[in-house]
GROMACS .gro file of N, CA, C and O in nm:
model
  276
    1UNK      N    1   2.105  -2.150   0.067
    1UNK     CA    2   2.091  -2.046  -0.033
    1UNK      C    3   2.041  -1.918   0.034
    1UNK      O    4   1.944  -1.910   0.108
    2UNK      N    5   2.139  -1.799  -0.011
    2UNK     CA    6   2.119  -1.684   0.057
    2UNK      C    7   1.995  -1.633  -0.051
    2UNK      O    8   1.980  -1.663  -0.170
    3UNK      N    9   1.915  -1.544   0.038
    3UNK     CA   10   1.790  -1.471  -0.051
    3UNK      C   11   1.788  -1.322  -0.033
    3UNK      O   12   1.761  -1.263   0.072
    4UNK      N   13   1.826  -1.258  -0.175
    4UNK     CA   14   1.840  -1.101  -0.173
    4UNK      C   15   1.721  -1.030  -0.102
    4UNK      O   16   1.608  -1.071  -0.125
    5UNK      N   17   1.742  -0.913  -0.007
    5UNK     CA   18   1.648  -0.865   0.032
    5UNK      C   19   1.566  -0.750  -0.057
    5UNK      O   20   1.626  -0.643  -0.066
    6UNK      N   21   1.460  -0.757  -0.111
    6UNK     CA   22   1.428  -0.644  -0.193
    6UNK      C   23   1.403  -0.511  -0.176
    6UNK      O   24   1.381  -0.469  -0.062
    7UNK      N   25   1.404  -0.437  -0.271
    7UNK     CA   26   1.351  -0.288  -0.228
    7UNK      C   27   1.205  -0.257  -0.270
    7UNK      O   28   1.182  -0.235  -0.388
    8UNK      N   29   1.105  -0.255  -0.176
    8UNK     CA   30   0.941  -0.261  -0.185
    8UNK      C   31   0.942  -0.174  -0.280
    8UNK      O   32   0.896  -0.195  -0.392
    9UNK      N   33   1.023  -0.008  -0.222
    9UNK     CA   34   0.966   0.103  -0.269
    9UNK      C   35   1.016   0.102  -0.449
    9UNK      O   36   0.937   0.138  -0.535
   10UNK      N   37   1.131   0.063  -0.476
   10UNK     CA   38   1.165   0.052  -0.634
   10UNK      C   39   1.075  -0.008  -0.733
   10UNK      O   40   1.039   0.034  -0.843
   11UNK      N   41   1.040  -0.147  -0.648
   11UNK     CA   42   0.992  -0.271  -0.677
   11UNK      C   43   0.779  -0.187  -0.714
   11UNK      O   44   0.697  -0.207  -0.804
   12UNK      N   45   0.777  -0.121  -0.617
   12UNK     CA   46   0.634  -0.040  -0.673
   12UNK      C   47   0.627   0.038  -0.797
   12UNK      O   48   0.559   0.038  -0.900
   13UNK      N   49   0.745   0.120  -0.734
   13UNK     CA   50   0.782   0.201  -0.876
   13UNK      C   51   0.793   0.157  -0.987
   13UNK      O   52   0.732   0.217  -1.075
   14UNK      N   53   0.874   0.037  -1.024
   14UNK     CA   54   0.881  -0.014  -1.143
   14UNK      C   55   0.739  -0.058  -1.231
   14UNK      O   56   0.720  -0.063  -1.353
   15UNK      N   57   0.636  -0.091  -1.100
   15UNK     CA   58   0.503  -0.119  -1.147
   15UNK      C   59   0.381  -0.016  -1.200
   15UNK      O   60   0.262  -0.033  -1.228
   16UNK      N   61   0.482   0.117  -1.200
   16UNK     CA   62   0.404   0.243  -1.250
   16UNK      C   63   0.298   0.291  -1.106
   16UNK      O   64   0.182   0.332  -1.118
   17UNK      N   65   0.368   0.273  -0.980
   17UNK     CA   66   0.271   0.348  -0.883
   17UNK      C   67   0.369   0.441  -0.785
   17UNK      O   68   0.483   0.416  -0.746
   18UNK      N   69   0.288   0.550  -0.758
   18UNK     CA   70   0.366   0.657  -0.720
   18UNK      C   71   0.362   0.639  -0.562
   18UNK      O   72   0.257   0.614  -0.504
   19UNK      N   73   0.541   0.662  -0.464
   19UNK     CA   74   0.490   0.630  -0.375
   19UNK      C   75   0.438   0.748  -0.250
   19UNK      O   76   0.531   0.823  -0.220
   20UNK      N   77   0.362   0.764  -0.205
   20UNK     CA   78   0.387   0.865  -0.084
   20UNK      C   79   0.418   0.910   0.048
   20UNK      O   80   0.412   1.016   0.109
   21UNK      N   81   0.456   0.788   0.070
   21UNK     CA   82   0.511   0.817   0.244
   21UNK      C   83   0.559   0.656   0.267
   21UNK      O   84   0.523   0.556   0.205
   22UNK      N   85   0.629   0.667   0.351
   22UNK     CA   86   0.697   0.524   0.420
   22UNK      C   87   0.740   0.552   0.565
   22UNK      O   88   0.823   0.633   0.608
   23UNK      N   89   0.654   0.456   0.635
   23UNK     CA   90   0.670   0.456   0.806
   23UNK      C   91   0.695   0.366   0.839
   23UNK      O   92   0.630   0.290   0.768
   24UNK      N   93   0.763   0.295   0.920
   24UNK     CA   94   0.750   0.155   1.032
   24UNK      C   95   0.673   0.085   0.934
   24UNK      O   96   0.551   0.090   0.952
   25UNK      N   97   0.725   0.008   0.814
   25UNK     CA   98   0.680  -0.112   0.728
   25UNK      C   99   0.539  -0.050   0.662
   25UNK      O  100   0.454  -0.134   0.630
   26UNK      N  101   0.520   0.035   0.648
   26UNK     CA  102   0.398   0.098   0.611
   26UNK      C  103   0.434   0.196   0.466
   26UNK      O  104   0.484   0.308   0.476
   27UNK      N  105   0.392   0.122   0.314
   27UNK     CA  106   0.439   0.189   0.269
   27UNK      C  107   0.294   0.268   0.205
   27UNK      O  108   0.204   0.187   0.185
   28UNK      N  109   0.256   0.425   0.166
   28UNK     CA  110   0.119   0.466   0.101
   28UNK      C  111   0.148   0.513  -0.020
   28UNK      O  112   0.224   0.606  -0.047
   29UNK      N  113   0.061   0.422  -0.121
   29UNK     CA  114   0.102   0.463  -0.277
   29UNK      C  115  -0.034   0.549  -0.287
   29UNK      O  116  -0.114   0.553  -0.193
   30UNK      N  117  -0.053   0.620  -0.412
   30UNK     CA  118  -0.162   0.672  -0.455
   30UNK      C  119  -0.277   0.589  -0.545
   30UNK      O  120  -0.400   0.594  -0.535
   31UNK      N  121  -0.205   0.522  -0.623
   31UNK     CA  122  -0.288   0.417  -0.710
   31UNK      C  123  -0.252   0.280  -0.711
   31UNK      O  124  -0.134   0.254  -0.736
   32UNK      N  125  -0.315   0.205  -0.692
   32UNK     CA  126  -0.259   0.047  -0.671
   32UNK      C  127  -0.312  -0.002  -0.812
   32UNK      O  128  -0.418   0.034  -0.863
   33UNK      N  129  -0.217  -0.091  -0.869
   33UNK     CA  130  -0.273  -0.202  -0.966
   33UNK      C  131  -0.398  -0.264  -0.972
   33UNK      O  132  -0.457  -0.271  -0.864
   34UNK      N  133  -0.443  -0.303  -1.052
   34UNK     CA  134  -0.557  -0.397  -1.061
   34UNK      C  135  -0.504  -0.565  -0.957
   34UNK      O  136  -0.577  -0.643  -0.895
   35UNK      N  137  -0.379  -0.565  -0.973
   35UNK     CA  138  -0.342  -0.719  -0.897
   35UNK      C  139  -0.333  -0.680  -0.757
   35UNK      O  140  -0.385  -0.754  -0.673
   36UNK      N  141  -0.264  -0.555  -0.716
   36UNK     CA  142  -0.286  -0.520  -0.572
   36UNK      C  143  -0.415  -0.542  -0.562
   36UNK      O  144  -0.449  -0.641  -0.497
   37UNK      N  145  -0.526  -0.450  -0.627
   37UNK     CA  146  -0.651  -0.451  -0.584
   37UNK      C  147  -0.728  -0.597  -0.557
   37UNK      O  148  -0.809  -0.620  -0.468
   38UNK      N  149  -0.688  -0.670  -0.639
   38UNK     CA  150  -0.743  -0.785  -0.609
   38UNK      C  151  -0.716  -0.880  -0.497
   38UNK      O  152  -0.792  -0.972  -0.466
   39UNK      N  153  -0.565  -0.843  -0.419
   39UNK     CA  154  -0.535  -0.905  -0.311
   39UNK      C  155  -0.596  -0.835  -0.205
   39UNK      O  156  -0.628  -0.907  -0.110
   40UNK      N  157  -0.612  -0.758  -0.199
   40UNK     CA  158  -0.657  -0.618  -0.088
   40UNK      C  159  -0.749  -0.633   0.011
   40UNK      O  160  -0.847  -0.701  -0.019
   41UNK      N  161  -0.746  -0.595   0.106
   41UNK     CA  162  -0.815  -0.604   0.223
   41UNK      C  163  -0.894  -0.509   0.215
   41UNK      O  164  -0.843  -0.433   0.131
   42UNK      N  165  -1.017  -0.453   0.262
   42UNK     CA  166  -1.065  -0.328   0.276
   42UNK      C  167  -1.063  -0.252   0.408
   42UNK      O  168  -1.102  -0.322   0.502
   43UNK      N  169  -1.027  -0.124   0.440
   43UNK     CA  170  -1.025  -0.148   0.569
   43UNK      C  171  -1.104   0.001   0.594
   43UNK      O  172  -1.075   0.106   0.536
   44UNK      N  173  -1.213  -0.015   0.696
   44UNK     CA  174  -1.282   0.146   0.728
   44UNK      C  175  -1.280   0.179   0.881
   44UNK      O  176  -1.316   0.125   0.987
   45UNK      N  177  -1.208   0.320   0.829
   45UNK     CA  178  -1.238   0.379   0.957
   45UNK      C  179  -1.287   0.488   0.972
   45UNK      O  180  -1.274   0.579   0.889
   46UNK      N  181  -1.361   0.501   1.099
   46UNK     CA  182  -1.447   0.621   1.154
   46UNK      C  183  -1.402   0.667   1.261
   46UNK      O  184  -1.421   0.608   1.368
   47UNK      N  185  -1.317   0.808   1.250
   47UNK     CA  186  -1.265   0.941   1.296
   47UNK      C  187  -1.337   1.019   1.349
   47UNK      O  188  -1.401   1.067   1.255
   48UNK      N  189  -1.376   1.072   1.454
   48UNK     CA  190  -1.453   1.133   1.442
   48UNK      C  191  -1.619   1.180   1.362
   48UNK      O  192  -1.649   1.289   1.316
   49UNK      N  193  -1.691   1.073   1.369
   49UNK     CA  194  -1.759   1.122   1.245
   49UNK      C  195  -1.710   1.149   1.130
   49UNK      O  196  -1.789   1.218   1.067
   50UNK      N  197  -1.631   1.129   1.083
   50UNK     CA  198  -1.522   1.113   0.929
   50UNK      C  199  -1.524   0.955   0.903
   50UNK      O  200  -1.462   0.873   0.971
   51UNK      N  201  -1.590   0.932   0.814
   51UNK     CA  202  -1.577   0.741   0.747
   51UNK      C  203  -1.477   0.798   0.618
   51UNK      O  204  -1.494   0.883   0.531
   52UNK      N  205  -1.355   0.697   0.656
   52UNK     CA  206  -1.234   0.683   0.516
   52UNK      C  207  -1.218   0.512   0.499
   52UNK      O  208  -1.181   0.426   0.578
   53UNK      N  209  -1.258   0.507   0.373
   53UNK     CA  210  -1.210   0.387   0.312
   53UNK      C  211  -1.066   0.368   0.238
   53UNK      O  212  -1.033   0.451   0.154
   54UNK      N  213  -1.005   0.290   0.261
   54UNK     CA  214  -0.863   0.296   0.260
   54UNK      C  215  -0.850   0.122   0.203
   54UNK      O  216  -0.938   0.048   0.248
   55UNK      N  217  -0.760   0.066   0.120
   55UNK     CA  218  -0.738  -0.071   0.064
   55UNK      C  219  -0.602  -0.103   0.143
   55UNK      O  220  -0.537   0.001   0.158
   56UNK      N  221  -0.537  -0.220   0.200
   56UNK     CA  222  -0.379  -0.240   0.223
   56UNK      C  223  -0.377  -0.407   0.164
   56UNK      O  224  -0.467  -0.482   0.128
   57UNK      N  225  -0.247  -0.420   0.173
   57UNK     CA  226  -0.215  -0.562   0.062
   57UNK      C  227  -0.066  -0.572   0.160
   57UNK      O  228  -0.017  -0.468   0.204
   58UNK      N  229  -0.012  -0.683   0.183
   58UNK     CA  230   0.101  -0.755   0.262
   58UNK      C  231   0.232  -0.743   0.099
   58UNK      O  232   0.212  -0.816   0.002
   59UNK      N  233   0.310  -0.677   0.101
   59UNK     CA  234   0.408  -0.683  -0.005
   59UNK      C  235   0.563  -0.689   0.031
   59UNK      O  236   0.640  -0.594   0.049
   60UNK      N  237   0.592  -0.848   0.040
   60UNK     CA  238   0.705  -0.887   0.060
   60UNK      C  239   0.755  -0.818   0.191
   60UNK      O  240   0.841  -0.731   0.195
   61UNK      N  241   0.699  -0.860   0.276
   61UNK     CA  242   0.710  -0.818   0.477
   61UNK      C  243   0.686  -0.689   0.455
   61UNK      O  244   0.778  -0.611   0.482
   62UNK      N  245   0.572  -0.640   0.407
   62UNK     CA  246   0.551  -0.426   0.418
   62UNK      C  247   0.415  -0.416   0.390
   62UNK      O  248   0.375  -0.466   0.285
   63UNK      N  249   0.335  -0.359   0.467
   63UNK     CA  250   0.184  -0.310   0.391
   63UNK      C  251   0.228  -0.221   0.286
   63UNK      O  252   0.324  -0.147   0.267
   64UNK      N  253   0.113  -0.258   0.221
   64UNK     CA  254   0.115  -0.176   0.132
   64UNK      C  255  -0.053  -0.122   0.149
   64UNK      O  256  -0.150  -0.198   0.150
   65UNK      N  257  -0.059   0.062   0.164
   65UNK     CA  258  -0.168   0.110   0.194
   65UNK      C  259  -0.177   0.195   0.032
   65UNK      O  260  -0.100   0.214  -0.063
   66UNK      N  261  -0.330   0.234   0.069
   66UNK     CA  262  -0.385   0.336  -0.056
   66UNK      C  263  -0.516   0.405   0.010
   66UNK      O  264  -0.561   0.334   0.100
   67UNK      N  265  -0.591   0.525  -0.011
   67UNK     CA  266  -0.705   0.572   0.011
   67UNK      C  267  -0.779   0.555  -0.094
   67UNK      O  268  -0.744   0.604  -0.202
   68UNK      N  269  -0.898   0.480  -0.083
   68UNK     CA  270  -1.047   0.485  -0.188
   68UNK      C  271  -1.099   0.616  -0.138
   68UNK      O  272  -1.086   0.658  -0.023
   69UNK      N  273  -1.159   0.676  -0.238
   69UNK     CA  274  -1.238   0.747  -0.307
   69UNK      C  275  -1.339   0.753  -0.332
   69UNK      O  276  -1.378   0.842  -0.407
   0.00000   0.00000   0.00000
């Protein structure tokens, strides 16, 4: 049995999240679901003296990233 390959970025969209950029399997929405959020990794990094908290989630072979606030 063959298995359709999906489209991440539609497949977000349809879930009411807006997307903003797509790189090398890297896709960055602005707002993630409550169910993303709950799968979510937290991830922090420090830039320069700059701390950004940022959430990512594994969605069907693609991160899926977001920036906290």
């Amino acid at each position: 049995m063959k298995t359709q390959k999906i489209n991440v970025v539609c497949a977000l969209r349809l879930r009411g999240m807006k997307v903003l950029s797509r790189k090398n399997k890297v896709v960055q929405i602005d707002q993630p679901t409550k169910e993303l959020r709950a799968m979510a990794v937290e991830i922090i990094e420090n830039i320069r003296g700059i701390r950004r908290r940022s959430g990512a989630v594994q969605f069907h072979g693609v991160t899926v990233r977001w920036n906290e606030e």
